Tab-separated table of C-alpha atoms in Angstrom:
chain	number	residue	atom	x	y	z
A	1	MET	CA	183.057	-59.292	108.247
A	2	PRO	CA	183.746	-62.977	109.076
A	3	VAL	CA	183.981	-63.725	112.785
A	4	PHE	CA	185.556	-67.143	112.139
A	5	PRO	CA	188.379	-68.119	109.789
A	6	LYS	CA	187.506	-69.954	106.579
A	7	ILE	CA	186.934	-73.698	106.796
A	8	SER	CA	190.177	-75.598	107.408
A	9	LEU	CA	190.784	-78.323	104.810
A	10	ARG	CA	193.667	-80.595	103.927
A	11	PRO	CA	195.714	-78.830	101.204
A	12	GLU	CA	194.939	-81.488	98.598
A	13	VAL	CA	191.189	-81.255	99.346
A	14	GLU	CA	191.189	-77.465	99.084
A	15	LYS	CA	193.062	-77.693	95.749
A	16	TYR	CA	190.532	-80.270	94.503
A	17	LEU	CA	187.634	-77.970	95.370
A	18	LYS	CA	189.371	-74.940	93.903
A	19	ASP	CA	190.067	-76.732	90.618
A	20	GLY	CA	186.347	-77.465	90.353
A	21	PHE	CA	185.229	-73.919	91.117
A	22	MET	CA	187.888	-72.394	88.857
A	23	ASN	CA	187.456	-74.673	85.864
A	24	LYS	CA	187.942	-73.275	82.355
A	25	GLU	CA	184.260	-72.545	81.714
A	26	VAL	CA	183.881	-70.600	84.970
A	27	VAL	CA	187.122	-68.662	84.562
A	28	ASN	CA	186.315	-67.770	80.939
A	29	THR	CA	182.914	-66.445	82.019
A	30	LEU	CA	183.706	-64.687	85.304
A	31	GLY	CA	187.413	-63.992	84.943
A	32	LYS	CA	190.136	-65.560	87.084
A	33	ALA	CA	190.088	-62.927	89.848
A	34	ALA	CA	186.297	-63.018	90.256
A	35	ALA	CA	186.217	-66.822	90.254
A	36	GLU	CA	188.929	-66.936	92.921
A	37	ARG	CA	187.095	-64.368	95.087
A	38	LYS	CA	183.895	-66.391	94.817
A	39	PHE	CA	185.687	-69.570	95.911
A	40	GLU	CA	187.352	-67.867	98.906
A	41	THR	CA	183.992	-66.375	99.885
A	42	LEU	CA	182.461	-69.842	99.795
A	43	LEU	CA	185.116	-71.224	102.163
A	44	LYS	CA	184.379	-68.388	104.620
A	45	HIS	CA	180.625	-68.967	104.469
A	46	LEU	CA	181.003	-72.688	105.205
A	47	SER	CA	182.525	-71.954	108.626
A	48	HIS	CA	179.565	-69.745	109.596
A	49	PRO	CA	175.982	-70.819	110.311
A	50	PRO	CA	173.147	-69.892	107.924
A	51	SER	CA	171.114	-66.793	108.773
A	52	PHE	CA	167.965	-68.786	109.534
A	53	THR	CA	166.927	-71.857	111.470
A	54	THR	CA	164.407	-73.890	109.510
A	55	VAL	CA	161.745	-76.164	111.005
A	56	ARG	CA	159.135	-78.272	109.309
A	57	VAL	CA	155.660	-78.695	110.793
A	58	ASN	CA	153.935	-82.054	111.014
A	59	THR	CA	150.685	-80.910	109.424
A	60	HIS	CA	149.114	-84.322	110.065
A	61	LEU	CA	148.945	-83.366	113.763
A	62	THR	CA	148.444	-79.603	113.791
A	63	SER	CA	148.331	-76.451	111.697
A	64	VAL	CA	151.316	-74.340	110.733
A	65	GLN	CA	149.686	-71.254	112.276
A	66	HIS	CA	149.206	-73.034	115.626
A	67	VAL	CA	152.880	-74.058	115.731
A	68	LYS	CA	153.924	-70.539	114.742
A	69	THR	CA	151.984	-69.112	117.712
A	70	LEU	CA	153.497	-71.660	120.108
A	71	LEU	CA	157.010	-70.903	118.846
A	72	LEU	CA	156.584	-67.157	119.306
A	73	ASP	CA	155.663	-67.795	122.956
A	74	GLU	CA	158.584	-70.205	123.383
A	75	PHE	CA	161.140	-67.783	121.973
A	76	GLN	CA	159.897	-64.983	124.225
A	77	LYS	CA	160.881	-67.223	127.159
A	78	GLN	CA	164.191	-68.369	125.678
A	79	PHE	CA	165.313	-64.874	124.679
A	80	ASN	CA	164.147	-63.084	127.850
A	81	GLY	CA	161.417	-61.109	126.135
A	82	LEU	CA	163.309	-60.392	122.920
A	83	SER	CA	160.901	-60.495	119.997
A	84	VAL	CA	162.096	-62.721	117.160
A	85	PRO	CA	159.871	-63.165	114.075
A	86	VAL	CA	158.720	-66.555	112.824
A	87	LEU	CA	158.051	-66.576	109.078
A	88	GLN	CA	156.078	-69.045	107.001
A	89	HIS	CA	157.814	-69.788	103.704
A	90	PRO	CA	155.556	-68.762	100.788
A	91	ASP	CA	156.611	-71.654	98.534
A	92	LEU	CA	157.061	-74.363	101.180
A	93	GLU	CA	153.863	-74.075	103.180
A	94	ASP	CA	154.847	-76.372	106.062
A	95	VAL	CA	158.232	-74.661	106.603
A	96	LEU	CA	158.870	-71.974	109.230
A	97	LEU	CA	161.948	-69.717	109.263
A	98	ILE	CA	163.506	-68.234	112.427
A	99	PRO	CA	166.252	-65.589	112.056
A	100	VAL	CA	169.600	-66.191	113.773
A	101	ILE	CA	170.979	-63.106	115.565
A	102	GLY	CA	174.719	-62.688	115.492
A	103	PRO	CA	177.583	-62.878	115.662
A	104	ARG	CA	177.337	-60.917	118.919
A	105	LYS	CA	180.685	-59.249	119.517
A	106	ASN	CA	180.464	-57.816	123.058
A	107	ILE	CA	180.432	-61.038	125.064
A	108	LYS	CA	183.031	-60.939	127.842
A	109	LYS	CA	185.280	-64.004	127.939
A	110	GLN	CA	185.601	-65.751	131.296
A	111	GLN	CA	188.693	-67.075	133.062
A	112	CYS	CA	187.085	-70.495	133.492
A	113	GLU	CA	187.023	-72.347	130.158
A	114	ALA	CA	185.683	-75.530	128.600
A	115	VAL	CA	186.664	-76.948	125.226
A	116	VAL	CA	184.224	-79.029	123.178
A	117	GLY	CA	184.660	-81.162	120.079
A	118	ALA	CA	184.125	-79.706	116.620
A	119	GLN	CA	180.756	-81.378	116.009
A	120	CYS	CA	179.487	-80.255	119.396
A	121	GLY	CA	180.733	-76.745	118.615
A	122	ASN	CA	178.849	-76.715	115.310
A	123	ALA	CA	175.648	-77.682	117.139
A	124	VAL	CA	176.156	-74.879	119.700
A	125	LEU	CA	176.328	-72.360	116.848
A	126	ARG	CA	172.889	-73.610	115.758
A	127	GLY	CA	171.316	-73.155	119.196
A	128	ALA	CA	172.188	-76.327	121.107
A	129	HIS	CA	173.391	-76.548	124.693
A	130	VAL	CA	176.559	-78.537	125.459
A	131	TYR	CA	175.989	-82.153	126.477
A	132	VAL	CA	178.497	-83.879	128.727
A	133	PRO	CA	179.923	-86.263	126.077
A	134	GLY	CA	180.871	-83.245	123.937
A	135	ILE	CA	183.146	-81.711	126.593
A	136	VAL	CA	186.813	-82.456	125.860
A	137	SER	CA	188.557	-80.371	128.521
A	138	ALA	CA	187.772	-77.949	131.340
A	139	SER	CA	189.640	-75.645	133.689
A	140	SER	CA	190.876	-77.385	136.836
A	141	PHE	CA	188.730	-75.177	139.086
A	142	MET	CA	185.417	-75.547	137.179
A	143	LYS	CA	182.469	-76.251	139.486
A	144	ALA	CA	178.762	-76.716	138.844
A	145	GLY	CA	177.098	-73.314	138.590
A	146	ASP	CA	180.192	-71.489	137.299
A	147	VAL	CA	179.914	-69.081	134.366
A	148	ILE	CA	182.390	-70.366	131.808
A	149	SER	CA	183.538	-69.584	128.294
A	150	VAL	CA	183.071	-72.358	125.756
A	151	TYR	CA	185.491	-72.972	122.862
A	152	SER	CA	185.463	-75.374	119.931
A	153	ASP	CA	188.525	-77.532	119.193
A	154	ILE	CA	188.038	-77.299	115.440
A	155	LYS	CA	191.058	-79.445	114.509
A	156	GLY	CA	190.571	-82.209	117.087
A	157	LYS	CA	193.928	-81.696	118.812
A	158	CYS	CA	192.813	-81.294	122.443
A	159	LYS	CA	193.390	-84.309	124.699
A	160	LYS	CA	190.408	-85.637	126.628
A	161	GLY	CA	190.479	-84.385	130.202
A	162	ALA	CA	193.080	-81.670	129.636
A	163	ARG	CA	193.058	-78.803	132.143
A	164	GLU	CA	193.989	-76.213	129.535
A	165	PHE	CA	194.391	-76.068	125.764
A	166	ASP	CA	196.510	-73.598	123.793
A	167	GLY	CA	195.847	-75.012	120.339
A	168	THR	CA	193.476	-73.706	117.667
A	169	LYS	CA	190.133	-73.009	119.295
A	170	VAL	CA	187.158	-70.798	118.472
A	171	PHE	CA	185.068	-68.890	121.021
A	172	LEU	CA	181.407	-69.957	121.009
A	173	GLY	CA	180.043	-67.908	123.912
A	174	ASN	CA	179.408	-68.272	127.632
A	175	GLY	CA	177.298	-70.696	129.617
A	176	ILE	CA	176.652	-72.066	133.093
A	177	SER	CA	178.192	-75.415	133.983
A	178	ALA	CA	175.777	-78.073	135.180
A	179	ARG	CA	178.649	-80.333	136.314
A	180	SER	CA	182.019	-79.921	137.940
A	181	ARG	CA	185.217	-80.884	136.171
A	182	LYS	CA	185.653	-83.720	138.685
A	183	GLU	CA	182.241	-85.190	137.817
A	184	ILE	CA	182.800	-84.957	134.067
A	185	PHE	CA	186.220	-86.618	133.990
A	186	SER	CA	186.080	-88.928	137.012
A	187	GLY	CA	185.540	-91.952	134.769
A	188	LEU	CA	183.360	-93.615	137.390
A	189	CYS	CA	180.305	-93.662	135.154
A	190	GLU	CA	179.252	-92.453	131.743
A	191	LEU	CA	177.470	-89.139	132.223
A	192	LYS	CA	174.752	-87.898	129.897
A	193	GLY	CA	172.533	-84.831	129.744
A	194	ILE	CA	173.408	-81.149	129.591
A	195	GLY	CA	176.891	-80.300	130.806
A	196	ILE	CA	176.827	-76.570	130.004
A	197	ARG	CA	173.685	-74.507	129.476
A	198	MET	CA	174.525	-71.767	126.985
A	199	THR	CA	173.372	-68.360	128.238
A	200	GLU	CA	175.390	-65.997	126.009
A	201	PRO	CA	176.017	-67.793	122.705
A	202	ILE	CA	177.869	-65.831	120.050
A	203	TYR	CA	174.986	-66.699	117.696
A	204	LEU	CA	171.577	-66.315	119.294
A	205	SER	CA	169.692	-69.216	117.773
A	206	PRO	CA	166.665	-70.938	119.335
A	207	SER	CA	167.116	-74.195	121.204
A	208	PHE	CA	164.744	-76.960	120.123
A	209	ASP	CA	165.678	-79.347	122.918
A	210	ASN	CA	162.324	-81.003	123.732
A	211	VAL	CA	160.398	-78.109	122.132
A	212	LEU	CA	157.057	-79.164	120.610
A	213	PRO	CA	158.088	-82.814	120.074
A	214	GLY	CA	155.962	-84.475	117.418
A	215	TYR	CA	154.764	-81.139	116.052
A	216	LEU	CA	157.948	-80.132	114.267
A	217	PHE	CA	161.478	-81.157	113.428
A	218	LEU	CA	164.591	-79.292	112.379
A	219	GLN	CA	165.259	-79.481	108.672
A	220	GLY	CA	167.239	-77.428	106.190
A	221	GLU	CA	164.986	-75.379	103.933
A	222	VAL	CA	166.398	-76.912	100.781
A	223	ILE	CA	165.817	-80.456	102.104
A	224	ALA	CA	162.125	-79.562	102.373
A	225	LEU	CA	162.123	-79.395	98.572
A	226	ASP	CA	161.283	-83.104	98.466
A	227	LYS	CA	157.986	-81.814	97.082
A	228	ILE	CA	159.720	-81.443	93.728
A	229	PRO	CA	159.110	-85.081	92.658
A	230	ASN	CA	155.546	-84.787	93.973
A	231	LYS	CA	153.636	-84.463	97.208
A	232	VAL	CA	154.964	-86.580	100.056
A	233	GLU	CA	151.617	-88.393	100.213
A	234	LYS	CA	151.992	-89.587	96.605
A	235	ILE	CA	155.523	-90.738	97.285
A	236	LYS	CA	154.174	-92.781	100.176
A	237	GLN	CA	151.431	-94.313	98.028
A	238	ASN	CA	154.099	-95.573	95.633
A	239	ALA	CA	156.099	-97.218	98.439
A	240	LEU	CA	159.246	-95.235	97.733
A	241	LEU	CA	161.170	-96.065	100.859
A	242	LEU	CA	164.203	-97.348	98.979
A	243	GLY	CA	167.163	-98.658	100.990
A	244	LEU	CA	169.392	-98.549	97.933
A	245	ASN	CA	172.103	-101.234	98.278
A	246	SER	CA	171.489	-101.131	102.032
A	247	ILE	CA	173.427	-97.859	102.160
A	248	LYS	CA	170.755	-95.319	102.961
A	249	ALA	CA	166.986	-95.313	103.265
A	250	PHE	CA	165.090	-92.057	102.792
A	251	CYS	CA	162.157	-91.711	105.176
A	252	PHE	CA	158.922	-89.862	104.474
A	253	ASP	CA	159.772	-87.104	106.952
A	254	GLY	CA	162.944	-86.151	105.054
A	255	THR	CA	165.412	-87.732	107.474
A	256	LYS	CA	167.963	-90.365	106.564
A	257	ALA	CA	167.260	-93.664	108.251
A	258	LEU	CA	170.491	-95.475	107.422
A	259	LYS	CA	173.986	-94.049	107.267
A	260	HIS	CA	176.472	-95.011	104.589
A	261	ASP	CA	179.369	-97.042	105.958
A	262	MET	CA	182.496	-96.439	103.880
A	263	THR	CA	183.856	-99.850	104.899
A	264	GLU	CA	180.935	-101.858	103.504
A	265	ASP	CA	181.077	-103.483	100.104
A	266	THR	CA	178.481	-102.167	97.673
A	267	GLN	CA	176.612	-104.657	95.528
A	268	GLU	CA	176.648	-104.078	91.803
A	269	GLY	CA	173.058	-105.133	91.146
A	270	PRO	CA	169.780	-104.006	92.711
A	271	PRO	CA	168.828	-106.305	95.644
A	272	PHE	CA	165.128	-105.728	94.949
A	273	SER	CA	162.049	-107.450	93.627
A	274	PRO	CA	161.202	-106.530	89.989
A	275	GLU	CA	158.722	-103.884	91.200
A	276	SER	CA	159.111	-100.435	89.644
A	277	PHE	CA	158.135	-96.969	90.815
A	278	ASP	CA	156.505	-93.779	89.540
A	279	ARG	CA	158.573	-91.460	91.728
A	280	ILE	CA	162.039	-91.950	93.206
A	281	LEU	CA	163.899	-89.519	95.418
A	282	LEU	CA	167.601	-90.393	95.542
A	283	ASP	CA	169.038	-88.279	98.361
A	284	ALA	CA	172.476	-89.666	97.714
A	285	PRO	CA	175.262	-90.318	100.220
A	286	CYS	CA	177.715	-87.497	99.629
A	287	SER	CA	180.795	-85.784	100.999
A	288	GLY	CA	178.576	-83.300	102.862
A	289	MET	CA	180.852	-80.396	101.941
A	290	GLY	CA	177.880	-78.019	101.902
A	291	GLN	CA	176.990	-78.417	105.571
A	292	ARG	CA	177.178	-75.290	107.744
A	293	PRO	CA	178.711	-74.363	110.064
A	294	ASN	CA	181.805	-76.481	109.501
A	295	MET	CA	185.083	-74.905	110.580
A	296	ALA	CA	187.329	-77.852	109.757
A	297	CYS	CA	187.153	-81.000	107.653
A	298	THR	CA	189.861	-83.613	108.228
A	299	TRP	CA	188.823	-85.871	105.362
A	300	THR	CA	191.441	-87.045	102.893
A	301	LEU	CA	191.065	-86.464	99.172
A	302	LYS	CA	190.444	-90.196	98.746
A	303	GLU	CA	187.492	-90.015	101.129
A	304	VAL	CA	185.988	-86.962	99.411
A	305	MET	CA	186.333	-88.557	95.974
A	306	SER	CA	184.961	-91.936	97.056
A	307	TYR	CA	181.350	-90.797	96.772
A	308	GLN	CA	181.130	-90.243	93.026
A	309	PRO	CA	181.354	-93.958	92.058
A	310	LEU	CA	179.012	-94.898	94.894
A	311	GLN	CA	176.430	-92.349	93.745
A	312	ARG	CA	176.605	-93.724	90.206
A	313	LYS	CA	175.868	-97.237	91.422
A	314	LEU	CA	172.845	-95.984	93.325
A	315	PHE	CA	171.692	-93.852	90.392
A	316	SER	CA	171.932	-96.865	88.076
A	317	VAL	CA	169.695	-98.875	90.399
A	318	ALA	CA	167.213	-96.004	90.632
A	319	ALA	CA	167.098	-95.580	86.836
A	320	GLN	CA	166.360	-99.289	86.417
A	321	LEU	CA	163.565	-99.214	89.019
A	322	LEU	CA	161.878	-96.096	87.614
A	323	LYS	CA	158.827	-96.674	85.433
A	324	PRO	CA	158.663	-95.101	81.955
A	325	GLY	CA	157.028	-91.719	82.428
A	326	GLY	CA	158.261	-91.590	86.034
A	327	MET	CA	160.299	-88.902	87.799
A	328	LEU	CA	163.678	-89.315	89.485
A	329	VAL	CA	165.075	-86.566	91.711
A	330	TYR	CA	168.764	-86.670	92.597
A	331	SER	CA	169.999	-84.468	95.445
A	332	THR	CA	173.104	-83.954	97.574
A	333	CYS	CA	174.147	-81.638	100.397
A	334	THR	CA	177.578	-80.992	98.920
A	335	ILE	CA	179.166	-78.324	96.728
A	336	THR	CA	181.570	-80.377	94.589
A	337	LEU	CA	181.241	-80.324	90.807
A	338	ALA	CA	182.028	-84.055	90.692
A	339	GLU	CA	179.051	-85.063	92.849
A	340	ASN	CA	176.584	-82.660	91.249
A	341	GLU	CA	176.807	-81.357	87.682
A	342	GLU	CA	179.283	-84.047	86.583
A	343	GLN	CA	176.824	-86.678	87.801
A	344	VAL	CA	174.051	-85.096	85.752
A	345	ALA	CA	176.226	-85.091	82.616
A	346	TRP	CA	177.153	-88.736	83.265
A	347	ALA	CA	173.505	-89.733	83.827
A	348	LEU	CA	172.294	-88.097	80.604
A	349	SER	CA	175.069	-89.838	78.657
A	350	THR	CA	174.653	-93.239	80.336
A	351	PHE	CA	170.839	-93.362	80.301
A	352	PRO	CA	169.512	-92.003	76.977
A	353	CYS	CA	165.973	-92.511	78.305
A	354	LEU	CA	166.413	-89.721	80.896
A	355	GLN	CA	165.610	-86.074	80.253
A	356	LEU	CA	166.161	-83.126	82.620
A	357	GLN	CA	163.009	-81.395	83.796
A	358	PRO	CA	162.298	-77.898	85.170
A	359	GLN	CA	161.751	-77.703	88.931
A	360	GLU	CA	159.016	-76.090	90.981
A	361	PRO	CA	159.314	-74.332	93.335
A	362	ARG	CA	162.367	-72.584	91.961
A	363	ILE	CA	164.478	-71.263	94.858
A	364	GLY	CA	168.119	-72.087	94.068
A	365	GLU	CA	170.467	-70.816	91.383
A	366	GLU	CA	171.264	-72.581	88.093
A	367	GLY	CA	173.945	-75.252	87.961
A	368	MET	CA	177.669	-74.490	87.817
A	369	MET	CA	179.550	-74.565	84.517
A	370	GLY	CA	182.391	-77.014	83.984
A	371	ALA	CA	180.722	-80.377	83.392
A	372	GLY	CA	179.928	-79.863	79.710
A	373	LEU	CA	176.202	-79.210	80.227
A	374	SER	CA	174.416	-76.685	78.007
A	375	LEU	CA	173.103	-73.393	79.412
A	376	GLU	CA	169.543	-74.730	79.065
A	377	GLN	CA	170.447	-77.839	81.043
A	378	LEU	CA	172.147	-75.756	83.746
A	379	ARG	CA	168.984	-73.649	84.097
A	380	GLN	CA	166.979	-76.783	84.883
A	381	LEU	CA	169.190	-77.594	87.887
A	382	GLN	CA	169.086	-75.998	91.330
A	383	ARG	CA	172.394	-75.280	93.078
A	384	PHE	CA	172.303	-73.618	96.485
A	385	ASP	CA	175.579	-71.744	96.872
A	386	PRO	CA	176.190	-70.254	100.355
A	387	SER	CA	178.481	-67.599	98.849
A	388	ALA	CA	175.620	-66.076	96.839
A	389	VAL	CA	175.138	-63.313	99.455
A	390	PRO	CA	177.571	-61.477	101.770
A	391	LEU	CA	178.024	-62.858	105.275
A	392	GLN	CA	175.228	-61.471	107.422
A	393	ASP	CA	175.528	-59.649	110.742
A	394	PRO	CA	171.877	-59.316	111.804
A	395	ASP	CA	170.965	-57.605	115.067
A	396	GLN	CA	167.655	-56.590	116.629
A	397	ASP	CA	167.512	-53.298	114.733
A	398	ALA	CA	168.174	-55.004	111.401
A	399	LEU	CA	165.381	-57.508	112.060
A	400	ARG	CA	163.010	-54.736	113.069
A	401	ASP	CA	163.631	-52.836	109.826
A	402	ALA	CA	163.639	-55.813	107.444
A	403	THR	CA	160.507	-56.774	105.529
A	404	ALA	CA	159.249	-60.360	105.454
A	405	GLU	CA	160.069	-60.486	101.740
A	406	ASP	CA	163.663	-59.420	102.387
A	407	MET	CA	164.112	-62.057	105.094
A	408	ILE	CA	162.659	-64.858	102.976
A	409	ARG	CA	164.861	-63.836	100.050
A	410	LEU	CA	167.885	-64.012	102.366
A	411	ALA	CA	166.809	-67.382	103.769
A	412	ASN	CA	166.628	-68.765	100.231
A	413	LYS	CA	170.222	-67.707	99.561
A	414	ASP	CA	172.072	-67.948	102.888
A	415	CYS	CA	171.555	-71.679	103.471
A	416	ILE	CA	173.623	-74.852	103.324
A	417	GLY	CA	175.268	-75.974	100.084
A	418	PHE	CA	172.807	-78.223	98.253
A	419	PHE	CA	172.016	-79.525	94.776
A	420	ILE	CA	168.912	-80.876	93.000
A	421	ALA	CA	168.383	-82.413	89.564
A	422	LYS	CA	165.049	-83.755	88.296
A	423	PHE	CA	164.792	-86.359	85.526
A	424	LEU	CA	161.912	-87.759	83.467
A	425	LYS	CA	162.279	-91.322	82.212
A	426	TRP	CA	161.244	-91.316	78.566
A	427	LYS	CA	160.728	-95.036	77.926
A	428	SER	CA	162.773	-98.127	78.716
A	429	THR	CA	166.268	-97.662	80.174
A	430	SER	CA	167.861	-98.522	76.836
A	431	GLU	CA	165.567	-96.445	74.616
A	432	LYS	CA	166.822	-93.016	73.584
A	433	ASP	CA	164.931	-89.797	74.383
A	434	PRO	CA	164.042	-88.177	71.031
A	435	GLN	CA	164.669	-84.689	72.453
A	436	LYS	CA	168.416	-85.388	72.896
C-alpha cells in the first residue's frame, strides 16, 4: 500500500502524460480500464523510492568482492548490527545492489519539527542526512541535540525561516539536530555541513556520505547499461566524450559533466571537427520524469515538451558524426512517449541509414505502443517502467526469506523510469538501409 500520495503534477502535465500512456494502440491492446490503472500505478510509484540502492565499483582500483566485503562491514555499523545483503548483479559485473527497507510505519513523530525542501527530502528517502542549506523551517524551540521529526515541503510553499508550517508536507522520519534554529536562520554566515543526522528514516537506506570514496559511486542500475554500445574502455579509445552543442558532456564514469541550460540558444550545426566515431552514447537531456522518488513536479507543459526538439538536434549531430558500421545508443531517464518511442520512430524515418539493433544485456521491457513502431521494433527497445511490479514493503523477515534471484529480479523491475534504443548506421547518412 502506498505510504505517499501519487506524484503531484500540474493538471495539463498529468493530462499530457495520460494521453501518451492511454493512446489508441495501448487502449486497444490492454483495454481502457487496465491502461488507466497502469498509469495511476505509475504515478504512485514515482513518488516512492526504488527497492534497491545501486552502486558501481571502480574496478580500476579494486575488486568488486573487496568492495562488497567493505560495504557489509559498513552497513553493520550504520544499521546497528542489522544484516543487510549486498548483491552483485549477474549481468552488470561491476554493479552492487543494496535492498532498501521500508516504509517503516511505527516511527513516533516528535513535537519538534523541521521542514526541508523537496529535493532534500528526495535525497533523505535515498539514505542521505539533511544538510543545513536544505532546511526551510524549524520549530522555534529547536536546539542542537534535539530529536526532531523531519518533513518534506513537496510543493515548495513553506517560507524560509518559518517557525511552523501547516501546508502539504510528508513525514520522512526522525533525526538529531546538529544545529539550533538560531544558528541555522541567524543569517550571520552561510552554514554548511550536516544540519540533521537521520536516525529513524522512514526508508532505511544506506548513507554513502564519504563511504569508500574513489572505490564506488552511486548510479542507477539502468544507467550502468552503458555497456550496451560496447565496453567503456573501447568507448574511451574512440574519444567519445561528446559535448553535443555544449549542452551536455557524457563522462566515462556514467555521470553528466554539463547540465542543459534551458535559456541557452542551441546551434543548428555540429560545432566539431570532421572527425567521426565508431561508438556514440547520446544520454540525452530530458524531462527526467522517470526519476524516483519525486513527490511533486512544478514544471509547466511547455517545459516538459521543450526537450523533444532539443533531443532531435542532438540526435542529428550524433548521426552525422557516426561512422558507417558504427553504433549509436540513445537513452533518457524519462517515461514520456514523446521523448522515447516517438524519437525512435522519427530517427528511423529521418535517417534511412539507421537500423534498430537488439540489446545485450536484456533487462528492461519492450517499448510502449503508440508511436507507430512495429512489434519487432518495440522488442528491440528497452523501457524500464516503475509500475511493472507492485509497490514493495520489504522488512527484515522478507529479506531473510528472499532468494538472491528474487531480489535481483525485483531490482531489475523496481527502478527509475528509463529508456534505451540502439542503432546501427548502415552506410552514409543519406543512404537507405536495405532492410527497411
